[in-house]
XYZ file of C-alpha atoms in Angstrom:
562
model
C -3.939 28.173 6.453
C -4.384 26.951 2.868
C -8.158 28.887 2.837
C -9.573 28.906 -0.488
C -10.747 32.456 -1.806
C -12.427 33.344 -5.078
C -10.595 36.617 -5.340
C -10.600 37.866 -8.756
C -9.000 40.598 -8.009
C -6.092 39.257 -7.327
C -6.382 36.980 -9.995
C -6.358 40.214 -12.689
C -3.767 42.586 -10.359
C -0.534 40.288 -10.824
C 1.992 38.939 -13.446
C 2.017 34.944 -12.167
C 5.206 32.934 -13.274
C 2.477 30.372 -13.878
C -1.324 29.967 -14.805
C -2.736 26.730 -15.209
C -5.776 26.216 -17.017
C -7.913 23.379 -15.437
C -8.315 22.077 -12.133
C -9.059 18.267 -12.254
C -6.650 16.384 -10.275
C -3.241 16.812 -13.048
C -3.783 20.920 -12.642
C -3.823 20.729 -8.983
C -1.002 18.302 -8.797
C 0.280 20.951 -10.539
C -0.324 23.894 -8.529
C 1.041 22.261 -5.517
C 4.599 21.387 -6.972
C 4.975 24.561 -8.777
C 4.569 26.743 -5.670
C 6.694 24.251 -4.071
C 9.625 25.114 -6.461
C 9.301 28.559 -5.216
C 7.114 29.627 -8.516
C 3.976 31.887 -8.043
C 0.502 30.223 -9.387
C -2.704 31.183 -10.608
C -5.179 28.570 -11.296
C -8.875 28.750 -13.488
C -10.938 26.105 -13.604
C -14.518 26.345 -15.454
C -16.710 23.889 -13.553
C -15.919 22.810 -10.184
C -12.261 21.277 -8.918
C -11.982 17.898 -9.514
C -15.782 17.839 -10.909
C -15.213 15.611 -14.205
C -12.989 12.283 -15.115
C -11.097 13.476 -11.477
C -14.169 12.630 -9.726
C -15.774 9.906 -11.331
C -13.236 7.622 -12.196
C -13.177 3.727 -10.292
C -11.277 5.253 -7.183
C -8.538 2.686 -7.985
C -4.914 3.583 -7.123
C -2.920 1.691 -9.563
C 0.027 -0.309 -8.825
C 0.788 -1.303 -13.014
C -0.216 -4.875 -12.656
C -2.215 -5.117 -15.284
C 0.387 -3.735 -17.522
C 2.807 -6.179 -17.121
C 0.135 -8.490 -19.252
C 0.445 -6.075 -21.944
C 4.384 -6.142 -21.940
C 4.543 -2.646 -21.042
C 7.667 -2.501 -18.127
C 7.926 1.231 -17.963
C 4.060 1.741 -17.187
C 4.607 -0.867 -14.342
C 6.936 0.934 -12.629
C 5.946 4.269 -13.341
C 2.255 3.354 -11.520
C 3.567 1.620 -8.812
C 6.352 4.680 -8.212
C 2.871 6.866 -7.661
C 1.112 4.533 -5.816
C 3.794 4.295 -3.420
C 3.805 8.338 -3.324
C 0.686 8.797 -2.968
C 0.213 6.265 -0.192
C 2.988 8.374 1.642
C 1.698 11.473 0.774
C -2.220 11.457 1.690
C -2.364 8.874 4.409
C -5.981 9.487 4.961
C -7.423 9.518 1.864
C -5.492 6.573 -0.046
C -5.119 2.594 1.517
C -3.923 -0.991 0.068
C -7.017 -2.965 -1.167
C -6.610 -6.547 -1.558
C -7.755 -8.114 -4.722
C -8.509 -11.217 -5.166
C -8.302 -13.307 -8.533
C -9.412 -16.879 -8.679
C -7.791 -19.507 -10.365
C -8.741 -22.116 -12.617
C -7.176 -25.172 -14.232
C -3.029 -24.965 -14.849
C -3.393 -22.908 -18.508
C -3.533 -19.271 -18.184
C -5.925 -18.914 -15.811
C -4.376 -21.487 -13.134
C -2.490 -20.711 -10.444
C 1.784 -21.834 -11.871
C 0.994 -18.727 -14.223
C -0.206 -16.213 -11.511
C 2.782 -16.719 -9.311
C 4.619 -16.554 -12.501
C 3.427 -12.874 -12.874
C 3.569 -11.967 -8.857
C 6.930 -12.859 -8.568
C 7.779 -11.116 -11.819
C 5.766 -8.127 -10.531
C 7.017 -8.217 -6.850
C 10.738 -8.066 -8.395
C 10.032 -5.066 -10.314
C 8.869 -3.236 -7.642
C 11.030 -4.185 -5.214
C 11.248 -0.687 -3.688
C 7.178 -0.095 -3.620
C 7.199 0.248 0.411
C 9.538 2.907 0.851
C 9.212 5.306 3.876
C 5.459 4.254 3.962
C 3.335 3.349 7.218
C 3.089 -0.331 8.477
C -0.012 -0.425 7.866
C 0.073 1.096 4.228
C 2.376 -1.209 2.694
C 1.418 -3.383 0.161
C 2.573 -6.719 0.556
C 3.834 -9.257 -1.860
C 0.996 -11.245 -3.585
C -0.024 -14.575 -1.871
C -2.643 -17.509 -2.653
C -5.896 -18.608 -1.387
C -6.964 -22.237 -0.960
C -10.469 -22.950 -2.844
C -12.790 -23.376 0.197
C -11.086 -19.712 1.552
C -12.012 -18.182 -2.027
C -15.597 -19.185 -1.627
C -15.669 -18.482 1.943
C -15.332 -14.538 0.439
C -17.188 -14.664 -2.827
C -19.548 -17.879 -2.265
C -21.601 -16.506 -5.582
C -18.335 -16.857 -8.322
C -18.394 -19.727 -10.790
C -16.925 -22.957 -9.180
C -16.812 -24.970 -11.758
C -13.062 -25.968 -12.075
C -11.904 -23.608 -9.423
C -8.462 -24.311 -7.784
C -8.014 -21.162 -5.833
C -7.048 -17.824 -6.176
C -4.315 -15.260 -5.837
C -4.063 -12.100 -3.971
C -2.268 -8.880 -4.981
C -2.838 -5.317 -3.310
C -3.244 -2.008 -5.257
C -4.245 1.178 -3.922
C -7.802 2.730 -3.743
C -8.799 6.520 -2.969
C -11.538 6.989 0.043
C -12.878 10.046 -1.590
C -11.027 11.496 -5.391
C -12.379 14.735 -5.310
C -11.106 15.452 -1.479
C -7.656 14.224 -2.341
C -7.835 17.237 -4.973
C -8.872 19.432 -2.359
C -6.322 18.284 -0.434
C -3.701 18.978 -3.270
C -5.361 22.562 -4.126
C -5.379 23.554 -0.107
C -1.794 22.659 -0.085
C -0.990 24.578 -2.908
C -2.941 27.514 -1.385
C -0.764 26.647 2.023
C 2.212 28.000 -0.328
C 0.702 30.705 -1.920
C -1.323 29.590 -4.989
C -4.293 31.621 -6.148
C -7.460 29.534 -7.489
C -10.736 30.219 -8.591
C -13.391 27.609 -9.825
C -16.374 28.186 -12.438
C -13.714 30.546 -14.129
C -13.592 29.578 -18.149
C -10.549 30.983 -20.953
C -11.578 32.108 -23.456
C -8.318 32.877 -25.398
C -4.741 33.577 -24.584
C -3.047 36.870 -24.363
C -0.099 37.315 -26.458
C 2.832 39.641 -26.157
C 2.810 42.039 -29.599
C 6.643 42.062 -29.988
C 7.188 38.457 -30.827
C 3.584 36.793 -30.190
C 4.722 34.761 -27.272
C 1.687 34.062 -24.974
C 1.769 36.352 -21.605
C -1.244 34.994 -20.349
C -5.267 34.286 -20.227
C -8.204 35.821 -21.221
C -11.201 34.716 -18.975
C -14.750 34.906 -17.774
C -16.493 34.421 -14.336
C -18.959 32.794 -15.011
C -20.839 33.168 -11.921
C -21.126 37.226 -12.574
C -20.002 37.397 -16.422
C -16.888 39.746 -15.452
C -14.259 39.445 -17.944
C -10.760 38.911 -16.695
C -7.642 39.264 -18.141
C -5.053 37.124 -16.113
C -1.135 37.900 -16.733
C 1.528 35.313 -16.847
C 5.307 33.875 -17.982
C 3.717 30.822 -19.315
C 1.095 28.807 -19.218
C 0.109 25.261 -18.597
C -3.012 23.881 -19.891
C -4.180 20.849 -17.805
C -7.979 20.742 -19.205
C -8.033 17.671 -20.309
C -10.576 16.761 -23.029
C -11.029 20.309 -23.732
C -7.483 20.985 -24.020
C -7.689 20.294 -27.804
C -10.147 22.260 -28.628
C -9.399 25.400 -26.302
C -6.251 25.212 -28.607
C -7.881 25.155 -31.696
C -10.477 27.749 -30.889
C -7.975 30.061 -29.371
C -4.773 29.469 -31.229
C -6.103 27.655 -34.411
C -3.476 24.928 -33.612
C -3.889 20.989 -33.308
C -2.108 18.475 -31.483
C -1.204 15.967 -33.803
C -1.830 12.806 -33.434
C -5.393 14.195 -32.552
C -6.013 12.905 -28.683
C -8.391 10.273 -28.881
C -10.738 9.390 -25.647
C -12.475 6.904 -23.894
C -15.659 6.915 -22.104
C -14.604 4.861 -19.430
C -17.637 3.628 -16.567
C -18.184 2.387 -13.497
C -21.118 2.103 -11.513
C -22.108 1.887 -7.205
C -23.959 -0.177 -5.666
C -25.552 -0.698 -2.471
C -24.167 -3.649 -1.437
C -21.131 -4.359 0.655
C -18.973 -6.914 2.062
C -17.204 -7.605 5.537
C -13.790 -8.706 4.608
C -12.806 -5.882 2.654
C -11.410 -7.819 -0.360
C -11.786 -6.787 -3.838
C -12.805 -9.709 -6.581
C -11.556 -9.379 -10.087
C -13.900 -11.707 -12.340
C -13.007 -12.370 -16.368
C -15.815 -11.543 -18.678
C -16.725 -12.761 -22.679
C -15.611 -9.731 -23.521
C -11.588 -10.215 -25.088
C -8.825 -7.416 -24.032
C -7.678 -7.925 -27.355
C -4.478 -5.734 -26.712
C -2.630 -8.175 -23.910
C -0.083 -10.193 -24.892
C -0.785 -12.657 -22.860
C -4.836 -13.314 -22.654
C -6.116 -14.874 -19.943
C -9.712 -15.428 -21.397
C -11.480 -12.417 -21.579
C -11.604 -8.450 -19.951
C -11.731 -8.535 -16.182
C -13.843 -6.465 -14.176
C -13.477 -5.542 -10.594
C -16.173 -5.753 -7.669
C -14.580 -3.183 -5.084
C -15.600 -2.765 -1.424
C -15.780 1.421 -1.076
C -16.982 2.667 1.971
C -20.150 1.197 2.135
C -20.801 0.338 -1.155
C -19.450 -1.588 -4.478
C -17.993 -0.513 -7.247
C -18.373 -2.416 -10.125
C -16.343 -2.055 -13.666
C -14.600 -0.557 -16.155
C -16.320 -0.424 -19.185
C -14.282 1.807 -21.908
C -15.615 3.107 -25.185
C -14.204 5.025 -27.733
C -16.028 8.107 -27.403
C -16.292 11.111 -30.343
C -18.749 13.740 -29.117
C -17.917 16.745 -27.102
C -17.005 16.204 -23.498
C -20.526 17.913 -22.490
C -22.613 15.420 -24.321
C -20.650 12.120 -22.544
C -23.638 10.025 -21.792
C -24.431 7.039 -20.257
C -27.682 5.497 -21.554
C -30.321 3.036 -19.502
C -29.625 0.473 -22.289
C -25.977 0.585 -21.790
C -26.299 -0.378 -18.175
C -28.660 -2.860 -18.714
C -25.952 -4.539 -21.295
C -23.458 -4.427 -18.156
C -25.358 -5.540 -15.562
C -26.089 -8.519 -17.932
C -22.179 -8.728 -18.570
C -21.662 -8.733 -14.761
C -23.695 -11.289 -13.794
C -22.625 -13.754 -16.528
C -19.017 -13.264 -15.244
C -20.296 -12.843 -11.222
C -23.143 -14.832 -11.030
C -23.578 -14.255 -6.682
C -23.869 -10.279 -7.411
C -27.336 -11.105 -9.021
C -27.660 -7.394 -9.858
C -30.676 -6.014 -11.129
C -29.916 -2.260 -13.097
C -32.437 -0.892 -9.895
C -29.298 -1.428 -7.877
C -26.999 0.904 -8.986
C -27.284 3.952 -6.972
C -24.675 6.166 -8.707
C -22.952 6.080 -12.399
C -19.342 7.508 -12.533
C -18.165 8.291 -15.830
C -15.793 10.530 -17.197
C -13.597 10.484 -20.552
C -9.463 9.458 -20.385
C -6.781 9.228 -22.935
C -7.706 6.096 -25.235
C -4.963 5.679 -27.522
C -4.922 4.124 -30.795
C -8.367 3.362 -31.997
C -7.169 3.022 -35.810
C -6.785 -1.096 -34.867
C -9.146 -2.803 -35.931
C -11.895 -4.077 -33.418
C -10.787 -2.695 -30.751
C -13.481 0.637 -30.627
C -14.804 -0.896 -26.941
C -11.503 -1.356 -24.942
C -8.815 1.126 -24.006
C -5.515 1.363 -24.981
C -4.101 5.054 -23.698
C -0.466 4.328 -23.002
C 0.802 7.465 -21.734
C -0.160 11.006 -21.077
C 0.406 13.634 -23.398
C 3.264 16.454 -22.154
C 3.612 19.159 -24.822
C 5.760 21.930 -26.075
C 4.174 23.965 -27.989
C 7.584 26.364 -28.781
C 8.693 22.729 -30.776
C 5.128 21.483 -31.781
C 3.930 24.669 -32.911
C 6.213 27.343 -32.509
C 4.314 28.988 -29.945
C 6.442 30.446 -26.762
C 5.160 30.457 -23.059
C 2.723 27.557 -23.246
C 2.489 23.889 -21.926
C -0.263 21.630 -22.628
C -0.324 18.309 -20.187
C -3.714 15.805 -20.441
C -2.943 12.703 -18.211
C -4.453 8.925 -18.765
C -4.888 8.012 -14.931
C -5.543 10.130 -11.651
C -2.596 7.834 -10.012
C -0.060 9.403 -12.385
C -1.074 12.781 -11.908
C 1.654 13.886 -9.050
C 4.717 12.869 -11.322
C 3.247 13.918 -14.356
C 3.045 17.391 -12.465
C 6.656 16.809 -11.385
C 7.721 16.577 -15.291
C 5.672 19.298 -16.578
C 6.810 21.553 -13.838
C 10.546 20.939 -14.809
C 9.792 21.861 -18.183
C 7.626 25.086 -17.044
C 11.155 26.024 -15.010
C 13.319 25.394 -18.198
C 11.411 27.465 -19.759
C 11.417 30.059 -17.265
C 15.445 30.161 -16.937
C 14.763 29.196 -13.314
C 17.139 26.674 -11.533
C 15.981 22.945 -11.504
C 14.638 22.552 -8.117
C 14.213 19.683 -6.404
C 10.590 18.180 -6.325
C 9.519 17.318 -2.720
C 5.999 15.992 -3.528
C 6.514 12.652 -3.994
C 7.313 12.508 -0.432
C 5.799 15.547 1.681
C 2.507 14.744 2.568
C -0.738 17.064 1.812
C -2.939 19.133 3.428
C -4.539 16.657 6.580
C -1.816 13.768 5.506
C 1.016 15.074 8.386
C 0.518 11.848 10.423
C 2.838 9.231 11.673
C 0.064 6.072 11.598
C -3.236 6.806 9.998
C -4.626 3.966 12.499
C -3.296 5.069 15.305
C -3.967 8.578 14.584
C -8.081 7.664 14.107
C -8.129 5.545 17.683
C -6.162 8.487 19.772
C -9.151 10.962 17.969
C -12.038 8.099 18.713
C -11.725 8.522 22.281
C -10.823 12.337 22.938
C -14.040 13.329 20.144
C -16.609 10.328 21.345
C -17.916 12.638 23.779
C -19.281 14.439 20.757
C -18.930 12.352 17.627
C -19.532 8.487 16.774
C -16.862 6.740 15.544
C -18.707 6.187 12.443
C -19.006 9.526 11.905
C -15.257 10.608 13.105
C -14.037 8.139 10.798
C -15.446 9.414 8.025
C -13.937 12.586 9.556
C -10.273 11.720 9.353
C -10.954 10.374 6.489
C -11.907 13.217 4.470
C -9.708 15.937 6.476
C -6.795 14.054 8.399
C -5.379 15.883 10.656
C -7.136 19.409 10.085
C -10.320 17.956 11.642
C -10.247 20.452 13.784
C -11.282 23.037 11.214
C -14.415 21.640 10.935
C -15.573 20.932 14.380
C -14.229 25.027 15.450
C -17.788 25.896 13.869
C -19.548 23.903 16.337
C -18.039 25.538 19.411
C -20.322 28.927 19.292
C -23.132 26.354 17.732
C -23.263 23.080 19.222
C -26.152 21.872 16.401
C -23.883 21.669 13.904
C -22.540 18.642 15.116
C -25.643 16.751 14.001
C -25.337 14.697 10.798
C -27.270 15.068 8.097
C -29.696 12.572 8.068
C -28.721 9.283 6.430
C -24.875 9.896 6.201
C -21.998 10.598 7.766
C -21.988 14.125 7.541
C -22.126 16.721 9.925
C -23.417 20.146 9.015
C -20.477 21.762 10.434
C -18.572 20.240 6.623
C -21.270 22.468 5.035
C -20.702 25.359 6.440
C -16.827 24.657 6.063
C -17.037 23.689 2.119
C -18.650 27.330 1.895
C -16.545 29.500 4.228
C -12.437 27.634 3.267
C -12.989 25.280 0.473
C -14.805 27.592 -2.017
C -17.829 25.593 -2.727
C -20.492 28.134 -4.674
C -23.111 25.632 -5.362
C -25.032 22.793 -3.470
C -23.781 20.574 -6.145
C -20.212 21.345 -4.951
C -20.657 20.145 -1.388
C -23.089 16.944 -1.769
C -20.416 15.271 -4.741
C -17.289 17.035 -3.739
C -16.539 18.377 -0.931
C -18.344 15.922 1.335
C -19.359 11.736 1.330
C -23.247 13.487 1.118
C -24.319 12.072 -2.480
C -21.120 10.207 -3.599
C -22.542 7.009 -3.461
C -26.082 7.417 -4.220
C -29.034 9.873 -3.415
C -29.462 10.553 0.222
C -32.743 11.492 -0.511
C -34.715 14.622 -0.450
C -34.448 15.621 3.190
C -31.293 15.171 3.360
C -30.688 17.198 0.143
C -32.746 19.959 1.664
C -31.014 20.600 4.860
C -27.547 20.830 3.110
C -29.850 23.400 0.702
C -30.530 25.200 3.659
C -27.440 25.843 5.357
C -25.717 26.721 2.308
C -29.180 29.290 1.274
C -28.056 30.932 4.995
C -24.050 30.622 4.305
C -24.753 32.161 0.541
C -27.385 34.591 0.930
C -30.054 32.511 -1.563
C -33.451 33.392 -2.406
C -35.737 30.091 -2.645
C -35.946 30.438 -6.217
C -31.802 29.662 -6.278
C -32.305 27.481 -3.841
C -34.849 25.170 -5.767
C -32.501 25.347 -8.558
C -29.648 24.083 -6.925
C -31.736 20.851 -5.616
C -32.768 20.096 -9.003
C -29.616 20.619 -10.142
C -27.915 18.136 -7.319
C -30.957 15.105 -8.360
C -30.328 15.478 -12.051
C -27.500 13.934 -11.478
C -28.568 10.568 -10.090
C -29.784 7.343 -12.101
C -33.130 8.619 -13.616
C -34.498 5.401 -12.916
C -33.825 5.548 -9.232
């Protein structure tokens, strides 16, 4: 159920009421809810699913929080609608996180205006907790004493320190498996998908130009592919403008203006699970209320930290984004002054994640290094540009992505002359997510899989796959071996062999950063690079000249200065 098969053929041999263009998490979102709503899907994406902004982004699962400092109401409870969905929906893969903001003094940084905003914050989102686990819920925000602050983060500045409040927001375990998730369930009902499959133009009808569907390329054998469909929706993100332009020779105006937004991993961790957000010199010029500076986040993920957001304004071509050494070195520096117990170093970052999101208006003036995207961009091009049967959606933040999808897949069945029916993904749960209690679900597998699996290493299990575990561990029946982990992780070789043979994984890069924990946080290192290498050399039928490709393909990616 809910395999994943490159089949071209099928991709060329059928009229689709819908092809979307892009699978990063808003296209896959997509897919599911369409097919859902009874409509038939094909889905191209040129790299890898959820391989850019989808899987590099700070993991955060946003409740809108922040927004209420910027006045903006309707982005509050939009965000903390999806949160809550999301938490429903993918049990597994999304949890609360507890972040903790200290307090200083009784201006704007104190504690009177904190609870001023909690209150405010826990009032508009009264209904947040709605059909969700216990243990999922995200409680109303509280306050720490000063001696229980530093007993957390002894290292923060405690000069004038009075406390600290606590609010919850979400955070994902793993993005690019929660768009696995979404594209398995999509399959579940029917969706066809096929990754490192570029458009190259649209088809158009000759009687009144309308657009009846895609022209393509695999790019993994250079076959051309002509895909047929009632309309299309183009979810590609920060190629969506120019695919447009290249292909129709039409703009979306105002011109969509992105950030380069980064975060960075390091190997540290912490104990007590709880987040720290820290103000830096840096001024978030756009609040209406400043509190003193930008904050940045020190997040507990998995084993690691996660330490940002840095936005930029960014103008080159989504293939040249870039992160320099002498940027990091700038941030590190920023990070200390603001957290001076991190004491990083830039040899500590194991992993950069950076991709590019909606900015917004860059025309004010100073405000090139901070982000201001207010909303994602749904368009119809029969009123923008005149142009029948196409859809273009590019979404500011992965935790809007499901109702996003909801809205543009109204529009697709307006268009269609379909009924209007009912969206059920804000509250049926994904592929793995069918559980009652996440917790309780994880101790009942502990002890009927410890005969064969650490908990350490079925954690990371349920984790990643919920309740289709199972899939995985069916390979190691006929060979016991591939129970073994690969050394220095969590991950068994069995999830190799699976990424290949149901999730459509084609490359080694596709397993270590997306379909498994393998190199999401760092560099294993080279044996452990190589055994993943090998099984998928046996799995794909490489020679050892593809093979040492792929390896240098998977290190390029990690700090060069590791």
């Amino acid at each position: 159920m809910g395999i994943l098969k490159r089949d071209i053929t099928a991709l060329s041999n059928f009229e689709y009421d819908l092809i979307i263009v892009g699978g990063g998490i808003f296209g896959v979102c997509a897919a599911w809810d369409a097919t859902l709503r009874g409509l038939s899907v094909a889905l191209i994406e040129k790299g890898d699913f959820c391989a850019a902004t989808s899987a590099n982004h700070f993991k955060m699962v946003h409740g809108g929080i922040r927004y209420l400092q910027h006045g903006d109401l309707y982005r509050t409870r939009e965000s903390s609608r999806e949160r809550s969905a999301l938490l429903r929906i993918a049990p597994h893969l999304v949890h609360p996180l507890p972040i903790v903001i200290p307090t200083y003094g009784h201006g704007l940084k104190g504690k009177e205006f904190l609870a001023a905003g909690l209150l405010a914050y826990d009032v508009i989102t009264m209904g947040r907790n709605r059909a969700i686990q216990s243990e999922r819920k995200i409680p109303r925000g509280r306050f720490l004493l000063r001696r229980e602050v530093l007993d957390l983060f002894p290292g923060i500045e405690q000069k004038g320190l009075t406390g600290g409040a606590v609010f919850c927001d979400g955070q994902m375990y793993n993005p690019p498996r929660l768009g696995i998730s979404f594209l398995r369930s999509a399959a579940n009902e029917g969706a066809i998908a096929a990754n490192y499959i570029i458009a190259e133009g649209f088809l158009r009808n000759g009687k009144n130009s309308r657009i009846s569907g895609v022209q393509a390329k695999d790019l993994l054998t250079g076959e051309l592919i002509e895909i047929q469909g009632r309309m299309v929706l183009n979810t590609s993100g920060p190629w969506a403008n120019r695919f447009l332009e290249s292909s129709l020779g039409v703009e979306i105006k105002p011109r969509p203006v992105f950030s380069r937004d980064l975060a960075f991993v390091v190997q540290r961790s912490n104990a007590h699970g709880n987040a720290l957000a820290f103000t830096t010199k840096t001024q978030d010029s756009d609040t209406i209320l400043d509190r003193g500076g930008r904050h940045l986040l020190a997040v507990p993920w998995r084993c690691h930290t996660l330490v940002g957001v840095w936005h930029k304004v960014f103008d080159g071509t989504p293939e040249s984004i870039v992160v320099t050494k002498n940027d990091l070195e700038k941030f590190v520096e920023e990070v200390n002054e603001g957290y001076p117990g991190l004491n990083l170093s830039i040899s500590d970052i194991s992993m950069v994640n950076t991709g590019l999101t909606l900015f917004g208006d860059k025309d004010k003036q100073g405000k090139e290094n901070m982000s201001f995207g207010k909303r994602s961009q749904l368009i119809d091009h029969t009123r923008e540009h005149k142009i029948d049967g196409l859809i273009t959606l590019i979404g500011v933040r992965a935790t809007t992505a499901r109702g996003m999808a909801e809205k543009a897949v109204d529009l697709v069945l307006n268009k269609l002359g379909r009924n209007l029916v009912k969206c059920q993904t804000e509250s049926r749960p994904i592929f793995g997510g069918d559980m009652d209690s996440f917790i309780d679900f994880l101790e009942k597998t502990k002890k009927e899989q410890s005969h064969r699996l650490d908990h350490e290493q079925i954690q990371a299990l349920i984790h990643n796959y919920g309740t289709r575990f199972h899939e995985v561990l069916r390979y190691t029946k006929n060979e016991p071996s591939l129970n073994d982990r690969i050394k220095g992780s969590t991950v068994s070789k069995a999830e190799v062999v699976h990424a290949v043979r149901v999730e459509m994984a084609q490359k080694l890069s596709d397993v270590v950063f997306r379909r498994t924990d393998l190199g999401t946080g760092g560099n294993p290192g080279n044996e452990a690079i190589q055994s993943c290498g090998k099984i998928m050399t046996k799995e794909m039928g490489w020679d050892q000249d593809r093979l040492r490709k792929e390896i240098e393909e998977v290190k390029s990616v990690f700090p060069a200065f590791q």
